[in-house]
Coordinates of C-alpha atoms in Angstrom, one line a residue:
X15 CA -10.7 -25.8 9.8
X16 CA -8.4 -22.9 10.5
X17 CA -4.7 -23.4 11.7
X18 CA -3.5 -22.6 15.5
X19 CA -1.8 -20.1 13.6
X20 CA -4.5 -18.7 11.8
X21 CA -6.4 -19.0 15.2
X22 CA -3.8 -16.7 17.1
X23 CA -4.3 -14.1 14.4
X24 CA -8.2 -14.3 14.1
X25 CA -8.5 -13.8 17.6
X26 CA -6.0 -10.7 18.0
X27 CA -7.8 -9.2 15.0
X28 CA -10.8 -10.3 13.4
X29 CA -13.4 -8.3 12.5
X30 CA -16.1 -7.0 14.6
X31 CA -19.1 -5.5 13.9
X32 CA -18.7 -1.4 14.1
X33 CA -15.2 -1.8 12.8
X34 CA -13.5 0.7 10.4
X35 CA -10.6 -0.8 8.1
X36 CA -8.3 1.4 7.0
X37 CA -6.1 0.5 3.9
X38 CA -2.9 3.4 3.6
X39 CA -2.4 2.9 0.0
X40 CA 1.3 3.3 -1.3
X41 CA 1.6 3.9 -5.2
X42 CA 2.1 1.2 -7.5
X43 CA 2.1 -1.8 -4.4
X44 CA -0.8 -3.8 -6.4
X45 CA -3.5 -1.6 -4.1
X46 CA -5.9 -1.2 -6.8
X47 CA -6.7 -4.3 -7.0
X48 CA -6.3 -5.2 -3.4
X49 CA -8.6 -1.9 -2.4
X50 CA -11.3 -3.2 -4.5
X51 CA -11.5 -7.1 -3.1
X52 CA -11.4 -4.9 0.4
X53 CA -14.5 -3.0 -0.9
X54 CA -16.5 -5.4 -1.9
X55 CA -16.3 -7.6 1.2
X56 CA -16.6 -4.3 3.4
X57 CA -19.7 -1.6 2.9
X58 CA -20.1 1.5 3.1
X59 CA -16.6 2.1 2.0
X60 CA -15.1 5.4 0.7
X61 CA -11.9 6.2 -1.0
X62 CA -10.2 9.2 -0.1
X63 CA -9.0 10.9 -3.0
X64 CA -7.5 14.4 -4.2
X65 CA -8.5 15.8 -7.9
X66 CA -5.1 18.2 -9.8
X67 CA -7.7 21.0 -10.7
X68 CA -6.0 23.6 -8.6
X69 CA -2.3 23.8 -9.7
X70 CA -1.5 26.5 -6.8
X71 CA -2.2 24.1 -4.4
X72 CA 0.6 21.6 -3.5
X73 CA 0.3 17.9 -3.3
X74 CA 0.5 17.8 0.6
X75 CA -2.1 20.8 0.9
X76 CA -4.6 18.9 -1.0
X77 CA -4.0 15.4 0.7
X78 CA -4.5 17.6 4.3
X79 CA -7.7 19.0 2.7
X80 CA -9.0 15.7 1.2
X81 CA -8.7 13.9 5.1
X82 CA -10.1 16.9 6.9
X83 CA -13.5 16.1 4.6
X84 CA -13.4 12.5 5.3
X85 CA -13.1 13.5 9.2
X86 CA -15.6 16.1 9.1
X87 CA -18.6 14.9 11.6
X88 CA -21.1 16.2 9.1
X89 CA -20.6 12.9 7.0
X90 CA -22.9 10.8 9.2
X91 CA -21.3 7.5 10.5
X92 CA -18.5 5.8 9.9
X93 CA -17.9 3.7 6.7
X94 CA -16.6 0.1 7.6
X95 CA -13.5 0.9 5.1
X96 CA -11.7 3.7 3.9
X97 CA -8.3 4.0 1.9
X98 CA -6.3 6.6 -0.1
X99 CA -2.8 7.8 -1.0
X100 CA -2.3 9.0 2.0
X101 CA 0.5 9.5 4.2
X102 CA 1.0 8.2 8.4
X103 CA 0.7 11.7 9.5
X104 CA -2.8 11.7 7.9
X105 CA -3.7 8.3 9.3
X106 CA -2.6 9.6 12.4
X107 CA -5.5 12.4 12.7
X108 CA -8.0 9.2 12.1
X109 CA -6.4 7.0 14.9
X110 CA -6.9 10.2 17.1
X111 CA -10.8 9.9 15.9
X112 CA -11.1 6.2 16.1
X113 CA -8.3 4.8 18.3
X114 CA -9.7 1.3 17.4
X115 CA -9.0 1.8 13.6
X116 CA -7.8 -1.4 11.9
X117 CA -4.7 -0.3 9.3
X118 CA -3.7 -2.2 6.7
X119 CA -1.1 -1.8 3.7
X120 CA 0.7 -3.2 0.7
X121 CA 4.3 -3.2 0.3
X122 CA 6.5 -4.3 -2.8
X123 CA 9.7 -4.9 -3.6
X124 CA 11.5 -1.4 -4.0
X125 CA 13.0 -2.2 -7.7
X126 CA 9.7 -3.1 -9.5
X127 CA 7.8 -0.6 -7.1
X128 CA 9.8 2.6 -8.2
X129 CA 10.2 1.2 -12.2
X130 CA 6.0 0.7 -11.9
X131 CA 5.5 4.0 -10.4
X132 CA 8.2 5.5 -13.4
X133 CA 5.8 4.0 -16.2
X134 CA 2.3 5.0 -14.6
X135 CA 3.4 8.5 -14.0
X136 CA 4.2 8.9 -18.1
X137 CA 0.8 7.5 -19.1
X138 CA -2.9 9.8 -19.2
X139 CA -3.7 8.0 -16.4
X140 CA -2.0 10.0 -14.2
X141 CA -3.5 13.8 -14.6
X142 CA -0.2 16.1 -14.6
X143 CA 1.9 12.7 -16.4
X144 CA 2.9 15.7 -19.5
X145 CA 4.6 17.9 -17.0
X146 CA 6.0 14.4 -15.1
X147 CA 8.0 13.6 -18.5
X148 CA 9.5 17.1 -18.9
X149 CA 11.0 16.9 -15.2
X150 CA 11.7 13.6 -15.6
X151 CA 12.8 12.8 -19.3
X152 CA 14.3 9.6 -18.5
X153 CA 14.2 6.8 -15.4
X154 CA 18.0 8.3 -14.4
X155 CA 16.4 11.7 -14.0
X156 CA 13.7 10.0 -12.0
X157 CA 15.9 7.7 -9.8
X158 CA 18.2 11.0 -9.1
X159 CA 15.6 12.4 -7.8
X160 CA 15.4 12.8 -3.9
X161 CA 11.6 13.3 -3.3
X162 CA 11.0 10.2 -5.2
X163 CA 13.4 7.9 -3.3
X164 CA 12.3 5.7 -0.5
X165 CA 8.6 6.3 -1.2
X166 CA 7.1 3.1 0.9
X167 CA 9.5 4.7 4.3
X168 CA 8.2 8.3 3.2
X169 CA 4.3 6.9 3.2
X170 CA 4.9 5.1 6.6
X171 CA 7.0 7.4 8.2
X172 CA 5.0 9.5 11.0
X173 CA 7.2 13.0 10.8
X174 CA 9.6 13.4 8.2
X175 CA 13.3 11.7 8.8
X176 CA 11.8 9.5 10.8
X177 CA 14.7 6.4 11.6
X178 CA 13.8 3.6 9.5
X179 CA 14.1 0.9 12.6
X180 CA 11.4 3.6 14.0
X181 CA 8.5 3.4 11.5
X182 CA 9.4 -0.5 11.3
X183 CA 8.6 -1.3 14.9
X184 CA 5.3 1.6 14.9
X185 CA 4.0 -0.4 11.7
X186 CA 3.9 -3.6 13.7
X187 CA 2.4 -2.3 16.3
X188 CA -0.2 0.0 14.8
X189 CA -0.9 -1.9 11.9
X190 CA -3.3 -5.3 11.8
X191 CA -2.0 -6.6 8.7
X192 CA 1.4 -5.4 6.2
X193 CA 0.7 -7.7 3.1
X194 CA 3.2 -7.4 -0.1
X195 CA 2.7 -7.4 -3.8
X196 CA 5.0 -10.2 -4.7
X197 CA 2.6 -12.5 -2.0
X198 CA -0.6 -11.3 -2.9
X199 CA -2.4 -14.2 -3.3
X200 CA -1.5 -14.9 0.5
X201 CA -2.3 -11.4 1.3
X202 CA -5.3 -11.2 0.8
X203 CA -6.5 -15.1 1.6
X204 CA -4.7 -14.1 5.3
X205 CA -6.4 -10.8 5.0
X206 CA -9.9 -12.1 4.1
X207 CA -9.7 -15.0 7.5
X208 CA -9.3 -12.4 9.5
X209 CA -13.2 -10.9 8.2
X210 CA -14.2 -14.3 8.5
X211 CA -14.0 -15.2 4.6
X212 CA -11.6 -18.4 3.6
X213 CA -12.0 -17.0 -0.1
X214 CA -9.7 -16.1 -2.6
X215 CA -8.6 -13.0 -4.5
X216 CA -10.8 -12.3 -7.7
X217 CA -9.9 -8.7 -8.6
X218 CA -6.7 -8.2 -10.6
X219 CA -6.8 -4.1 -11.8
X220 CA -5.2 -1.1 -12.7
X221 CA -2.4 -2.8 -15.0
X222 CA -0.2 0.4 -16.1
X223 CA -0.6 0.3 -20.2
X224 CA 2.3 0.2 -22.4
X225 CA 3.2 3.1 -24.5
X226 CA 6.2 4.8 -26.3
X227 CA 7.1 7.3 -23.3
X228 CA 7.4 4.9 -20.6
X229 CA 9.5 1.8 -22.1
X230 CA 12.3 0.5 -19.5
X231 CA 15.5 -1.3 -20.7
X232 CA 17.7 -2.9 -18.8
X233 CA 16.0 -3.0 -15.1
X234 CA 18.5 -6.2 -14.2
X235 CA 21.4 -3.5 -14.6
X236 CA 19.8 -1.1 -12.4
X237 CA 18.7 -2.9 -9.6
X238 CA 22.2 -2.6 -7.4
X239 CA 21.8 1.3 -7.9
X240 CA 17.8 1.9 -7.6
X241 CA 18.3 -0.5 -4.4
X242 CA 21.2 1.9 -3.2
X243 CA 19.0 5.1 -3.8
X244 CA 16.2 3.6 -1.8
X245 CA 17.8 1.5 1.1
X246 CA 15.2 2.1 3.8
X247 CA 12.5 0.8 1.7
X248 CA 14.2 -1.8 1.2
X249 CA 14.5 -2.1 4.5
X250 CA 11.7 -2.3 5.1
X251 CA 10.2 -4.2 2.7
X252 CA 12.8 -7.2 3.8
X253 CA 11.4 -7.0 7.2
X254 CA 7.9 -7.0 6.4
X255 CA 8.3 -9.9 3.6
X256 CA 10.3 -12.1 5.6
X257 CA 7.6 -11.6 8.8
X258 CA 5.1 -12.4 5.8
X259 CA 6.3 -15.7 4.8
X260 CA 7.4 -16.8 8.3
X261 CA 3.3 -16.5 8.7
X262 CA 2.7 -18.2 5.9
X263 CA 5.0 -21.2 6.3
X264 CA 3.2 -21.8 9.5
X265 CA -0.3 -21.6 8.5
X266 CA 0.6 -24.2 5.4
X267 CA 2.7 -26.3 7.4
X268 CA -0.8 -27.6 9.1
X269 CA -3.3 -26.5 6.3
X270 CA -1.7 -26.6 3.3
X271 CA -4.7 -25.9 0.7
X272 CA -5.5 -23.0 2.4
X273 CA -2.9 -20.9 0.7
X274 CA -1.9 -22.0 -3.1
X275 CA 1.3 -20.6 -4.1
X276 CA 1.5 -17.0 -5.2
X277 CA 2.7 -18.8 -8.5
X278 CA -0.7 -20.7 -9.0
X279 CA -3.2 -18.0 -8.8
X280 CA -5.5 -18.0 -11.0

């Protein structure tokens, strides 16, 4: 028996047939995992991706190439969900295709987003990670660095400097659902009512492996000044978490089981 909550939300959003989800996957906010629970509940999917075989080619060229492809009419209809590491100004050319597009993403708290991010990039799993430690020999050199501040408010932002109160009130408008890492579990069981599934979350991937090169040390010392170099994710991130648990505070005030704590999963 679903909540009046949970009823409000199914009927603003659910899933209809013909529907295309699309998932705008920011780095190191637990999407791995999420993307592939998305995947398996919603076929054909495809995961827009960009390979580092070129190294003329900047990082933005090949994320504008990799979207033209997935927009290209040759490809036959429509998968019911698509995701990548992709930026709004990206997502933008799809909503221009399909207005009705359903977005989705994953935030996480700025501190342990930017540290995870820090330790993936120095690991084989990410293709150029040997010439990521030489330009960043150490998580100071990495924090100093511009680019890589306010990563989550980069990804959402539609043009570049957008205002932070800007990209916060387009999100809510534009997108169906803004989950977060630290309340996954609740993600995705909210996520999954609105495709008509009261399941849980079974897929937990993509865990960045330990190694010499990318050890952290004192992260509780470093908070007040990664927090200070990235103030509009945090930002946003505090909006989107506290909208997130005011959700989930009504739904379990009615139907508690439907939503264990994040601290119980499985």
């Amino acid at each position: 028996m679903a909540t009046p909550v949970l009823l409000d939300l199914l009927s603003a959003t659910a899933d209809r047939e013909g529907d295309i989800w699309f998932f705008l996957h920011i780095p190191k906010t637990a999407g791995s995992s999420f993307r592939g629970e998305l995947a398996s509940r919603l076929q054909p999917d495809v995961n827009i991706f960009i390979t580092y075989d070129d190294p003329t080619v900047t990082h933005d060229s090949l994320l504008d190439r990799a979207m033209l492809k997935f927009l290209d009419p040759a490809n036959g209809a429509w998968p019911r969900f698509a995701s990548g590491h992709l930026y709004r100004s990206h997502v933008e050319r799809l909503r221009h295709a399909r207005p009705d597009v359903k977005l989705i993403t994953m935030l996480r708290d700025p501190v342990a987003r930017l540290i995870s991010d820090y330790r993936y990039q120095r690991t084989p799993a990410h293709p150029p990670f040997r010439q990521f430690i030489e330009a960043f020999p150490d998580l100071a050199s990495y924090l100093a660095c511009k680019p890589e501040q306010n990563k989550m408010h980069h990804y959402l932002s539609r043009y570049p400097g957008q205002p932070v109160d800007e990209v916060i009130d387009e999100v809510e408008r534009e997108f169906t659902f803004v989950g977060t890492q630290e309340a996954y579990e609740f993600s995705c069981r909210a996520l999954f009512a609105l495709l008509g599934r009261m399941e849980a979350p079974t897929i937990y991937a993509r865990k960045t492996e330990d190694n010499t090169d990318n050890q952290v040390d004192g992260t509780a010392v470093l908070r007040e000044e990664i927090e200070a170099a990235n103030a509009l994710d945090v930002k946003i991130y505090r909006h989107f978490s506290d909208r997130l648990e005011s959700l989930r505070q009504a739904i379990e005030a009615d139907l508690p089981p439907f939503l264990p704590r994040d601290d119980q999963r499985p």
